[in-house]
Amino acid sequence: MLFNITTSKLTKEFNETIQQIEWMDILMFILYVGVILIIRSFILFLTKKMKNSNRKVFIHMDSLIRNILNWLTTYGILLFMLFYFSESDWMFEEFVSIGRVQVTVFLTIIAILIISLANRTSKVITKYVLPSIYERYSLDRGIQFTFDRIFHYSIMVIAFVVSLTTVGIDLSALTVFAGIVGVGIGFGLQNIASNFISGIILLFERPIKVGDRVIVNDVIGDVEKINMRATIIKTLDNEHMIVPNSYFLEEQVVNRSHSDPKLRLVIPIGVAYGTDVEKVRDLLLQVASEEQASSEMVLLDPEPFVNFVGFGSSSLDFELFVWIANPNHVIHTKSNINFRINKILADHQIEIPFPQRDLHIRSIDSKIIEK
């Protein structure tokens, strides 16, 4: 069998391990760890004091020092544990066997060190090293996120394989376990597996990417993160939607930033019957020109256009078509244009009608009242 574990055997080995532990050494080890943590807290206190001086150098130093201290504390304690108990029998006592491999506490700590070190190294590289490369080649935010995810997953897979090899586990011995996992995926983990694979497809095919403005179920938001199982979208109301990755491959999603960031705004306006329609057209084009002069969002290529929609029940209906450079500024730009339209029509005494209903009261015959 792959895992040679029974309850009685595990209990017996646990009791034997407990008996081998020298509790005085454990207490001294805890004391040393406590001293390390106190020193860490003191250094963080000093850096916080320097940060409060509001100097940029100290603000950046605080973040750097925190990261370094976390590294030194975590790995220092683990390494200190290995050296301090290097001659203890319980460190090398088997507590579980996988195939022919005897797993000990020592090998387990080594595996944890490898995986955690790879994880932290990946985060440091993606946070401090790769951004300078992205900036040099002018890569957009979506491509940056894709590279970060691929790099992180690659590092973690390599670290996992190396940790198993270090412990002494033959990867071919895991074929049975992989078969069991495959059956589990086939029966109970289909949804998770589907979302995971969909996430990989999203990173490579990129129908959506980080930073895109999308519309999901009539809700507008920006893609913040594409995780292994789900995508996080931040709405305009600062709410976060967690959408399964498979949704973006199976359902219809509007991506306003997919290939061309330009977006056309359609602003409807109605004026009273009898108004000079040529004058209305000129005034609406003037509004678009004024907004373009005060904001770089409004584009003159394609040119703004006024569409005479038709004759409504109580108004002459027009639409002002305006192109903007960034879909993230739809609400702000549309509001500014509406303010300008309202003002310019009022200045030129052009009425904006509203729906009205006429109520006709019919006189009632006096004979009917008498009855």
mmCIF file of C-alpha atoms in Angstrom:
data_model
loop_
_atom_site.group_PDB
_atom_site.id
_atom_site.type_symbol
_atom_site.label_atom_id
_atom_site.label_comp_id
_atom_site.label_asym_id
_atom_site.label_seq_id
_atom_site.Cartn_x
_atom_site.Cartn_y
_atom_site.Cartn_z
ATOM 1 C CA MET A 1 0.000 0.000 0.000
ATOM 2 C CA LEU A 2 1.029 3.595 -0.565
ATOM 3 C CA PHE A 3 0.372 4.665 3.039
ATOM 4 C CA ASN A 4 1.315 2.006 5.593
ATOM 5 C CA ILE A 5 -0.527 3.496 8.579
ATOM 6 C CA THR A 6 -2.742 1.883 11.200
ATOM 7 C CA THR A 7 -4.306 3.539 14.248
ATOM 8 C CA SER A 8 -2.539 1.302 16.750
ATOM 9 C CA LYS A 9 0.812 1.688 15.032
ATOM 10 C CA LEU A 10 0.466 5.448 14.838
ATOM 11 C CA THR A 11 -0.514 5.654 18.519
ATOM 12 C CA LYS A 12 2.392 3.466 19.553
ATOM 13 C CA GLU A 13 4.908 5.472 17.538
ATOM 14 C CA PHE A 14 3.494 8.729 18.906
ATOM 15 C CA ASN A 15 3.859 7.501 22.505
ATOM 16 C CA GLU A 16 7.420 6.354 21.854
ATOM 17 C CA THR A 17 8.272 9.715 20.328
ATOM 18 C CA ILE A 18 6.790 11.574 23.330
ATOM 19 C CA GLN A 19 8.887 9.466 25.704
ATOM 20 C CA GLN A 20 12.058 10.284 23.787
ATOM 21 C CA ILE A 21 11.534 14.043 23.995
ATOM 22 C CA GLU A 22 13.691 15.857 26.528
ATOM 23 C CA TRP A 23 11.310 18.441 27.908
ATOM 24 C CA MET A 24 14.045 20.639 29.368
ATOM 25 C CA ASP A 25 15.448 21.096 25.873
ATOM 26 C CA ILE A 26 11.958 21.982 24.639
ATOM 27 C CA LEU A 27 11.581 24.631 27.341
ATOM 28 C CA MET A 28 14.982 26.134 26.526
ATOM 29 C CA PHE A 29 14.092 26.174 22.842
ATOM 30 C CA ILE A 30 10.821 27.995 23.608
ATOM 31 C CA LEU A 31 12.785 30.497 25.697
ATOM 32 C CA TYR A 32 15.205 31.198 22.843
ATOM 33 C CA VAL A 33 12.303 31.613 20.407
ATOM 34 C CA GLY A 34 10.659 34.032 22.827
ATOM 35 C CA VAL A 35 13.844 36.128 22.937
ATOM 36 C CA ILE A 36 13.953 36.198 19.129
ATOM 37 C CA LEU A 37 10.339 37.376 18.961
ATOM 38 C CA ILE A 38 10.981 40.085 21.560
ATOM 39 C CA ILE A 39 13.949 41.381 19.562
ATOM 40 C CA ARG A 40 11.798 41.361 16.416
ATOM 41 C CA SER A 41 9.054 43.352 18.160
ATOM 42 C CA PHE A 42 11.586 45.888 19.429
ATOM 43 C CA ILE A 43 13.040 46.439 15.956
ATOM 44 C CA LEU A 44 9.552 46.841 14.482
ATOM 45 C CA PHE A 45 8.759 49.387 17.207
ATOM 46 C CA LEU A 46 11.819 51.439 16.253
ATOM 47 C CA THR A 47 11.003 51.326 12.540
ATOM 48 C CA LYS A 48 7.422 52.407 13.281
ATOM 49 C CA LYS A 49 8.759 55.411 15.198
ATOM 50 C CA MET A 50 10.960 56.347 12.246
ATOM 51 C CA LYS A 51 8.022 55.882 9.855
ATOM 52 C CA ASN A 52 5.955 58.385 11.860
ATOM 53 C CA SER A 53 8.521 61.039 10.968
ATOM 54 C CA ASN A 54 6.816 61.109 7.515
ATOM 55 C CA ARG A 55 10.103 60.827 5.648
ATOM 56 C CA LYS A 56 9.833 58.846 2.429
ATOM 57 C CA VAL A 57 13.080 56.990 3.106
ATOM 58 C CA PHE A 58 11.806 55.679 6.433
ATOM 59 C CA ILE A 59 8.417 54.764 4.960
ATOM 60 C CA HIS A 60 10.061 52.516 2.343
ATOM 61 C CA MET A 61 12.540 51.189 4.931
ATOM 62 C CA ASP A 62 9.678 50.147 7.217
ATOM 63 C CA SER A 63 8.194 47.864 4.551
ATOM 64 C CA LEU A 64 11.611 46.442 3.633
ATOM 65 C CA ILE A 65 12.615 45.848 7.254
ATOM 66 C CA ARG A 66 9.313 44.105 7.979
ATOM 67 C CA ASN A 67 9.840 41.704 5.090
ATOM 68 C CA ILE A 68 13.439 40.980 6.113
ATOM 69 C CA LEU A 69 12.449 40.429 9.741
ATOM 70 C CA ASN A 70 9.653 38.061 8.765
ATOM 71 C CA TRP A 71 12.121 36.078 6.671
ATOM 72 C CA LEU A 72 14.774 35.965 9.388
ATOM 73 C CA THR A 73 12.278 35.104 12.108
ATOM 74 C CA THR A 74 10.524 32.293 10.233
ATOM 75 C CA TYR A 75 13.558 30.612 8.726
ATOM 76 C CA GLY A 76 15.787 31.433 11.662
ATOM 77 C CA ILE A 77 13.486 29.590 14.049
ATOM 78 C CA LEU A 78 13.176 26.578 11.730
ATOM 79 C CA LEU A 79 16.932 26.350 11.136
ATOM 80 C CA PHE A 80 17.640 26.895 14.817
ATOM 81 C CA MET A 81 15.242 24.041 15.585
ATOM 82 C CA LEU A 82 17.089 21.730 13.200
ATOM 83 C CA PHE A 83 20.509 22.487 14.706
ATOM 84 C CA TYR A 84 19.327 22.600 18.312
ATOM 85 C CA PHE A 85 17.665 19.174 18.140
ATOM 86 C CA SER A 86 20.117 17.674 15.641
ATOM 87 C CA GLU A 87 21.181 15.020 18.162
ATOM 88 C CA SER A 88 17.674 14.192 19.408
ATOM 89 C CA ASP A 89 16.397 10.769 18.426
ATOM 90 C CA TRP A 90 12.781 11.924 18.013
ATOM 91 C CA MET A 91 13.813 14.241 15.148
ATOM 92 C CA PHE A 92 14.782 11.212 13.072
ATOM 93 C CA GLU A 93 12.107 8.834 14.329
ATOM 94 C CA GLU A 94 9.689 7.560 11.668
ATOM 95 C CA PHE A 95 6.103 8.715 12.257
ATOM 96 C CA VAL A 96 4.628 7.747 8.883
ATOM 97 C CA SER A 97 5.744 5.720 5.896
ATOM 98 C CA ILE A 98 4.898 6.333 2.254
ATOM 99 C CA GLY A 99 5.731 3.258 0.249
ATOM 100 C CA ARG A 100 9.252 2.381 1.329
ATOM 101 C CA VAL A 101 10.061 5.903 2.480
ATOM 102 C CA GLN A 102 10.205 6.625 6.187
ATOM 103 C CA VAL A 103 9.081 10.183 6.868
ATOM 104 C CA THR A 104 10.611 11.872 9.920
ATOM 105 C CA VAL A 105 10.187 15.244 11.612
ATOM 106 C CA PHE A 106 13.571 16.332 10.256
ATOM 107 C CA LEU A 107 12.622 15.584 6.634
ATOM 108 C CA THR A 108 9.221 17.230 7.109
ATOM 109 C CA ILE A 109 10.822 20.480 8.331
ATOM 110 C CA ILE A 110 13.224 20.425 5.362
ATOM 111 C CA ALA A 111 10.283 20.041 2.962
ATOM 112 C CA ILE A 112 8.426 22.907 4.656
ATOM 113 C CA LEU A 113 11.536 25.091 4.388
ATOM 114 C CA ILE A 114 11.871 24.416 0.668
ATOM 115 C CA ILE A 115 8.206 25.131 -0.132
ATOM 116 C CA SER A 116 7.913 28.231 2.068
ATOM 117 C CA LEU A 117 11.233 29.624 0.825
ATOM 118 C CA ALA A 118 10.099 29.147 -2.772
ATOM 119 C CA ASN A 119 6.798 30.868 -2.007
ATOM 120 C CA ARG A 120 8.470 33.892 -0.394
ATOM 121 C CA THR A 121 11.124 34.095 -3.101
ATOM 122 C CA SER A 122 8.429 34.098 -5.767
ATOM 123 C CA LYS A 123 6.553 36.914 -4.013
ATOM 124 C CA VAL A 124 9.706 39.025 -3.637
ATOM 125 C CA ILE A 125 10.670 38.598 -7.301
ATOM 126 C CA THR A 126 7.145 39.416 -8.553
ATOM 127 C CA LYS A 127 6.938 42.453 -6.263
ATOM 128 C CA TYR A 128 10.415 43.993 -6.569
ATOM 129 C CA VAL A 129 12.221 42.516 -9.614
ATOM 130 C CA LEU A 130 9.655 41.874 -12.343
ATOM 131 C CA PRO A 131 7.980 45.355 -12.184
ATOM 132 C CA SER A 132 11.181 46.998 -13.429
ATOM 133 C CA ILE A 133 11.232 44.574 -16.376
ATOM 134 C CA TYR A 134 7.579 45.272 -17.136
ATOM 135 C CA GLU A 135 8.213 49.009 -17.036
ATOM 136 C CA ARG A 136 11.196 48.668 -19.363
ATOM 137 C CA TYR A 137 9.142 46.877 -22.020
ATOM 138 C CA SER A 138 5.928 48.890 -21.365
ATOM 139 C CA LEU A 139 3.768 45.839 -20.682
ATOM 140 C CA ASP A 140 0.141 46.468 -19.719
ATOM 141 C CA ARG A 141 -1.298 45.469 -16.366
ATOM 142 C CA GLY A 142 -3.027 42.351 -17.700
ATOM 143 C CA ILE A 143 0.153 40.877 -19.199
ATOM 144 C CA GLN A 144 2.034 41.669 -15.992
ATOM 145 C CA PHE A 145 -0.498 39.729 -13.919
ATOM 146 C CA THR A 146 -0.359 36.774 -16.339
ATOM 147 C CA PHE A 147 3.440 36.583 -16.129
ATOM 148 C CA ASP A 148 3.319 36.892 -12.339
ATOM 149 C CA ARG A 149 0.864 33.992 -12.035
ATOM 150 C CA ILE A 150 2.774 31.746 -14.447
ATOM 151 C CA PHE A 151 6.067 32.484 -12.691
ATOM 152 C CA HIS A 152 4.573 31.811 -9.238
ATOM 153 C CA TYR A 153 2.902 28.533 -10.268
ATOM 154 C CA SER A 154 6.107 27.318 -11.957
ATOM 155 C CA ILE A 155 8.216 28.071 -8.884
ATOM 156 C CA MET A 156 5.759 26.333 -6.561
ATOM 157 C CA VAL A 157 5.532 23.201 -8.742
ATOM 158 C CA ILE A 158 9.327 22.949 -8.866
ATOM 159 C CA ALA A 159 9.564 23.475 -5.095
ATOM 160 C CA PHE A 160 6.934 20.786 -4.469
ATOM 161 C CA VAL A 161 8.771 18.268 -6.638
ATOM 162 C CA VAL A 162 12.127 19.127 -5.018
ATOM 163 C CA SER A 163 10.649 18.817 -1.517
ATOM 164 C CA LEU A 164 9.242 15.361 -2.301
ATOM 165 C CA THR A 165 12.574 14.279 -3.739
ATOM 166 C CA THR A 166 14.395 15.627 -0.671
ATOM 167 C CA VAL A 167 12.143 13.669 1.647
ATOM 168 C CA GLY A 168 12.929 10.618 -0.467
ATOM 169 C CA ILE A 169 9.543 10.012 -2.034
ATOM 170 C CA ASP A 170 9.700 8.469 -5.491
ATOM 171 C CA LEU A 171 7.263 10.349 -7.698
ATOM 172 C CA SER A 172 6.359 7.135 -9.471
ATOM 173 C CA ALA A 173 5.048 5.862 -6.137
ATOM 174 C CA LEU A 174 2.393 8.550 -6.241
ATOM 175 C CA THR A 175 0.719 7.163 -9.357
ATOM 176 C CA VAL A 176 -1.811 5.253 -7.258
ATOM 177 C CA PHE A 177 -2.571 8.389 -5.260
ATOM 178 C CA ALA A 178 -2.910 10.378 -8.488
ATOM 179 C CA GLY A 179 -5.393 7.794 -9.750
ATOM 180 C CA ILE A 180 -7.458 8.188 -6.582
ATOM 181 C CA VAL A 181 -7.410 11.969 -6.993
ATOM 182 C CA GLY A 182 -8.474 11.552 -10.632
ATOM 183 C CA VAL A 183 -11.479 9.481 -9.589
ATOM 184 C CA GLY A 184 -12.325 12.118 -6.981
ATOM 185 C CA ILE A 185 -12.211 14.825 -9.623
ATOM 186 C CA GLY A 186 -14.410 12.763 -11.893
ATOM 187 C CA PHE A 187 -17.115 12.350 -9.249
ATOM 188 C CA GLY A 188 -17.006 15.213 -6.792
ATOM 189 C CA LEU A 189 -14.517 17.844 -7.894
ATOM 190 C CA GLN A 190 -15.676 18.522 -11.428
ATOM 191 C CA ASN A 191 -16.634 22.108 -10.672
ATOM 192 C CA ILE A 192 -13.309 22.901 -8.979
ATOM 193 C CA ALA A 193 -11.303 21.264 -11.760
ATOM 194 C CA SER A 194 -13.353 23.097 -14.399
ATOM 195 C CA ASN A 195 -12.749 26.474 -12.759
ATOM 196 C CA PHE A 196 -9.039 25.750 -12.315
ATOM 197 C CA ILE A 197 -8.587 24.837 -15.990
ATOM 198 C CA SER A 198 -10.726 27.831 -16.997
ATOM 199 C CA GLY A 199 -8.425 30.064 -14.945
ATOM 200 C CA ILE A 200 -5.405 28.780 -16.854
ATOM 201 C CA ILE A 201 -7.208 29.395 -20.161
ATOM 202 C CA LEU A 202 -8.065 32.945 -19.059
ATOM 203 C CA LEU A 203 -4.401 33.643 -18.263
ATOM 204 C CA PHE A 204 -3.187 32.414 -21.658
ATOM 205 C CA GLU A 205 -6.050 33.223 -24.042
ATOM 206 C CA ARG A 206 -6.862 36.457 -22.184
ATOM 207 C CA PRO A 207 -10.504 37.099 -23.140
ATOM 208 C CA ILE A 208 -10.404 39.149 -19.958
ATOM 209 C CA LYS A 209 -7.367 40.382 -18.081
ATOM 210 C CA VAL A 210 -6.588 42.300 -14.920
ATOM 211 C CA GLY A 211 -7.596 45.934 -15.320
ATOM 212 C CA ASP A 212 -10.346 45.312 -17.890
ATOM 213 C CA ARG A 213 -13.754 46.899 -17.392
ATOM 214 C CA VAL A 214 -16.422 44.238 -17.838
ATOM 215 C CA ILE A 215 -20.192 43.877 -17.492
ATOM 216 C CA VAL A 216 -21.335 40.725 -15.680
ATOM 217 C CA ASN A 217 -25.057 40.216 -15.118
ATOM 218 C CA ASP A 218 -25.665 43.921 -15.881
ATOM 219 C CA VAL A 219 -23.121 44.917 -13.216
ATOM 220 C CA ILE A 220 -20.149 47.037 -14.308
ATOM 221 C CA GLY A 221 -16.792 46.405 -12.663
ATOM 222 C CA ASP A 222 -13.037 46.100 -13.105
ATOM 223 C CA VAL A 223 -11.151 42.805 -13.070
ATOM 224 C CA GLU A 224 -8.853 42.911 -10.038
ATOM 225 C CA LYS A 225 -7.467 39.385 -9.805
ATOM 226 C CA ILE A 226 -7.734 36.056 -11.607
ATOM 227 C CA ASN A 227 -7.203 33.325 -9.014
ATOM 228 C CA MET A 228 -7.012 29.565 -9.462
ATOM 229 C CA ARG A 229 -10.757 29.059 -8.926
ATOM 230 C CA ALA A 230 -12.481 32.419 -9.293
ATOM 231 C CA THR A 231 -12.043 35.930 -10.649
ATOM 232 C CA ILE A 232 -12.485 38.964 -8.396
ATOM 233 C CA ILE A 233 -14.293 41.943 -9.915
ATOM 234 C CA LYS A 234 -14.502 45.306 -8.162
ATOM 235 C CA THR A 235 -17.759 47.105 -8.980
ATOM 236 C CA LEU A 236 -18.229 50.860 -9.301
ATOM 237 C CA ASP A 237 -19.811 50.808 -5.822
ATOM 238 C CA ASN A 238 -16.557 49.387 -4.393
ATOM 239 C CA GLU A 239 -18.143 45.978 -3.910
ATOM 240 C CA HIS A 240 -16.315 42.787 -4.877
ATOM 241 C CA MET A 241 -17.888 40.085 -7.002
ATOM 242 C CA ILE A 242 -16.334 36.608 -6.866
ATOM 243 C CA VAL A 243 -17.166 34.970 -10.199
ATOM 244 C CA PRO A 244 -16.141 31.356 -11.056
ATOM 245 C CA ASN A 245 -13.591 31.282 -13.870
ATOM 246 C CA SER A 246 -15.734 28.963 -15.984
ATOM 247 C CA TYR A 247 -18.412 31.675 -16.201
ATOM 248 C CA PHE A 248 -16.228 33.773 -18.526
ATOM 249 C CA LEU A 249 -15.879 30.880 -20.957
ATOM 250 C CA GLU A 250 -19.478 29.667 -20.870
ATOM 251 C CA GLU A 251 -21.542 32.859 -20.580
ATOM 252 C CA GLN A 252 -21.737 36.091 -22.540
ATOM 253 C CA VAL A 253 -19.536 38.747 -20.953
ATOM 254 C CA VAL A 254 -19.117 42.317 -22.210
ATOM 255 C CA ASN A 255 -15.471 43.424 -22.085
ATOM 256 C CA ARG A 256 -15.175 47.141 -22.747
ATOM 257 C CA SER A 257 -11.374 47.025 -22.738
ATOM 258 C CA HIS A 258 -10.720 43.889 -24.762
ATOM 259 C CA SER A 259 -8.991 45.168 -27.903
ATOM 260 C CA ASP A 260 -9.827 48.858 -28.333
ATOM 261 C CA PRO A 261 -10.379 51.021 -25.231
ATOM 262 C CA LYS A 262 -12.406 53.616 -27.147
ATOM 263 C CA LEU A 263 -16.102 53.637 -26.280
ATOM 264 C CA ARG A 264 -19.065 55.475 -27.767
ATOM 265 C CA LEU A 265 -21.405 57.344 -25.440
ATOM 266 C CA VAL A 266 -25.024 57.759 -26.514
ATOM 267 C CA ILE A 267 -26.724 60.695 -24.779
ATOM 268 C CA PRO A 268 -30.453 61.051 -25.509
ATOM 269 C CA ILE A 269 -32.135 64.475 -25.450
ATOM 270 C CA GLY A 270 -35.634 65.665 -26.348
ATOM 271 C CA VAL A 271 -36.741 69.212 -27.211
ATOM 272 C CA ALA A 272 -40.171 70.750 -27.641
ATOM 273 C CA TYR A 273 -42.005 70.697 -30.943
ATOM 274 C CA GLY A 274 -41.389 73.863 -32.947
ATOM 275 C CA THR A 275 -37.723 74.097 -31.968
ATOM 276 C CA ASP A 276 -35.160 74.803 -34.713
ATOM 277 C CA VAL A 277 -33.625 71.333 -35.162
ATOM 278 C CA GLU A 278 -30.589 72.723 -37.001
ATOM 279 C CA LYS A 279 -29.856 74.935 -34.016
ATOM 280 C CA VAL A 280 -30.213 71.988 -31.669
ATOM 281 C CA ARG A 281 -27.700 70.003 -33.708
ATOM 282 C CA ASP A 282 -25.180 72.874 -33.656
ATOM 283 C CA LEU A 283 -25.560 73.363 -29.906
ATOM 284 C CA LEU A 284 -25.046 69.661 -29.149
ATOM 285 C CA LEU A 285 -21.901 69.580 -31.299
ATOM 286 C CA GLN A 286 -20.704 72.684 -29.467
ATOM 287 C CA VAL A 287 -21.189 70.855 -26.157
ATOM 288 C CA ALA A 288 -19.050 67.957 -27.400
ATOM 289 C CA SER A 289 -16.340 70.383 -28.571
ATOM 290 C CA GLU A 290 -16.292 72.224 -25.228
ATOM 291 C CA GLU A 291 -16.060 68.991 -23.273
ATOM 292 C CA GLN A 292 -13.198 67.826 -25.484
ATOM 293 C CA ALA A 293 -11.335 71.091 -24.845
ATOM 294 C CA SER A 294 -11.603 70.643 -21.069
ATOM 295 C CA SER A 295 -11.105 66.875 -20.937
ATOM 296 C CA GLU A 296 -8.767 64.559 -22.813
ATOM 297 C CA MET A 297 -11.316 61.752 -22.549
ATOM 298 C CA VAL A 298 -13.564 63.047 -25.348
ATOM 299 C CA LEU A 299 -12.212 62.284 -28.819
ATOM 300 C CA LEU A 300 -12.672 64.230 -32.040
ATOM 301 C CA ASP A 301 -11.752 61.189 -34.122
ATOM 302 C CA PRO A 302 -14.248 59.623 -34.648
ATOM 303 C CA GLU A 303 -16.126 62.903 -34.757
ATOM 304 C CA PRO A 304 -19.145 63.572 -32.510
ATOM 305 C CA PHE A 305 -22.442 63.085 -34.312
ATOM 306 C CA VAL A 306 -26.017 64.181 -33.651
ATOM 307 C CA ASN A 307 -28.687 61.659 -34.591
ATOM 308 C CA PHE A 308 -32.218 62.939 -35.148
ATOM 309 C CA VAL A 309 -34.059 59.895 -33.828
ATOM 310 C CA GLY A 310 -37.583 60.953 -34.721
ATOM 311 C CA PHE A 311 -40.837 62.453 -33.507
ATOM 312 C CA GLY A 312 -41.782 61.364 -30.032
ATOM 313 C CA SER A 313 -45.134 61.639 -28.285
ATOM 314 C CA SER A 314 -44.184 64.931 -26.656
ATOM 315 C CA SER A 315 -40.753 65.856 -28.020
ATOM 316 C CA LEU A 316 -38.352 65.871 -30.935
ATOM 317 C CA ASP A 317 -35.845 63.165 -29.982
ATOM 318 C CA PHE A 318 -32.087 63.457 -30.605
ATOM 319 C CA GLU A 319 -29.012 61.432 -29.638
ATOM 320 C CA LEU A 320 -25.519 62.836 -29.195
ATOM 321 C CA PHE A 321 -22.825 60.314 -30.091
ATOM 322 C CA VAL A 322 -19.481 61.006 -28.415
ATOM 323 C CA TRP A 323 -16.391 58.790 -28.386
ATOM 324 C CA ILE A 324 -14.223 58.624 -25.263
ATOM 325 C CA ALA A 325 -10.700 57.259 -24.830
ATOM 326 C CA ASN A 326 -11.204 55.240 -21.654
ATOM 327 C CA PRO A 327 -14.312 53.242 -20.641
ATOM 328 C CA ASN A 328 -13.485 53.839 -16.973
ATOM 329 C CA HIS A 329 -14.608 57.469 -17.382
ATOM 330 C CA VAL A 330 -18.097 56.777 -18.754
ATOM 331 C CA ILE A 331 -20.097 58.043 -15.779
ATOM 332 C CA HIS A 332 -17.974 61.140 -15.150
ATOM 333 C CA THR A 333 -17.901 62.201 -18.809
ATOM 334 C CA LYS A 334 -21.599 61.542 -19.381
ATOM 335 C CA SER A 335 -22.514 63.593 -16.329
ATOM 336 C CA ASN A 336 -20.379 66.540 -17.478
ATOM 337 C CA ILE A 337 -21.984 66.480 -20.934
ATOM 338 C CA ASN A 338 -25.491 66.384 -19.456
ATOM 339 C CA PHE A 339 -24.676 69.430 -17.313
ATOM 340 C CA ARG A 340 -23.427 71.278 -20.378
ATOM 341 C CA ILE A 341 -26.495 70.333 -22.455
ATOM 342 C CA ASN A 342 -28.882 71.505 -19.756
ATOM 343 C CA LYS A 343 -27.077 74.837 -19.439
ATOM 344 C CA ILE A 344 -26.697 75.590 -23.145
ATOM 345 C CA LEU A 345 -30.340 74.779 -23.921
ATOM 346 C CA ALA A 346 -31.490 76.984 -21.042
ATOM 347 C CA ASP A 347 -29.258 79.837 -22.253
ATOM 348 C CA HIS A 348 -30.908 79.631 -25.708
ATOM 349 C CA GLN A 349 -34.464 79.286 -24.335
ATOM 350 C CA ILE A 350 -34.914 75.810 -25.788
ATOM 351 C CA GLU A 351 -37.514 73.863 -23.869
ATOM 352 C CA ILE A 352 -36.952 70.300 -22.726
ATOM 353 C CA PRO A 353 -40.499 68.916 -22.524
ATOM 354 C CA PHE A 354 -41.765 66.233 -20.204
ATOM 355 C CA PRO A 355 -44.665 63.800 -20.679
ATOM 356 C CA GLN A 356 -48.067 65.338 -19.929
ATOM 357 C CA ARG A 357 -51.534 63.911 -19.546
ATOM 358 C CA ASP A 358 -54.719 65.930 -20.143
ATOM 359 C CA LEU A 359 -57.678 65.055 -17.920
ATOM 360 C CA HIS A 360 -61.150 65.739 -19.418
ATOM 361 C CA ILE A 361 -64.076 65.800 -16.944
ATOM 362 C CA ARG A 362 -67.427 65.047 -18.542
ATOM 363 C CA SER A 363 -70.520 66.755 -17.109
ATOM 364 C CA ILE A 364 -72.954 64.343 -15.499
ATOM 365 C CA ASP A 365 -76.665 64.510 -16.329
ATOM 366 C CA SER A 366 -78.747 65.761 -13.343
ATOM 367 C CA LYS A 367 -81.286 62.959 -13.899
ATOM 368 C CA ILE A 368 -78.588 60.392 -13.330
ATOM 369 C CA ILE A 369 -77.633 62.145 -10.073
ATOM 370 C CA GLU A 370 -81.296 62.077 -8.897
ATOM 371 C CA LYS A 371 -81.465 58.339 -9.474
#
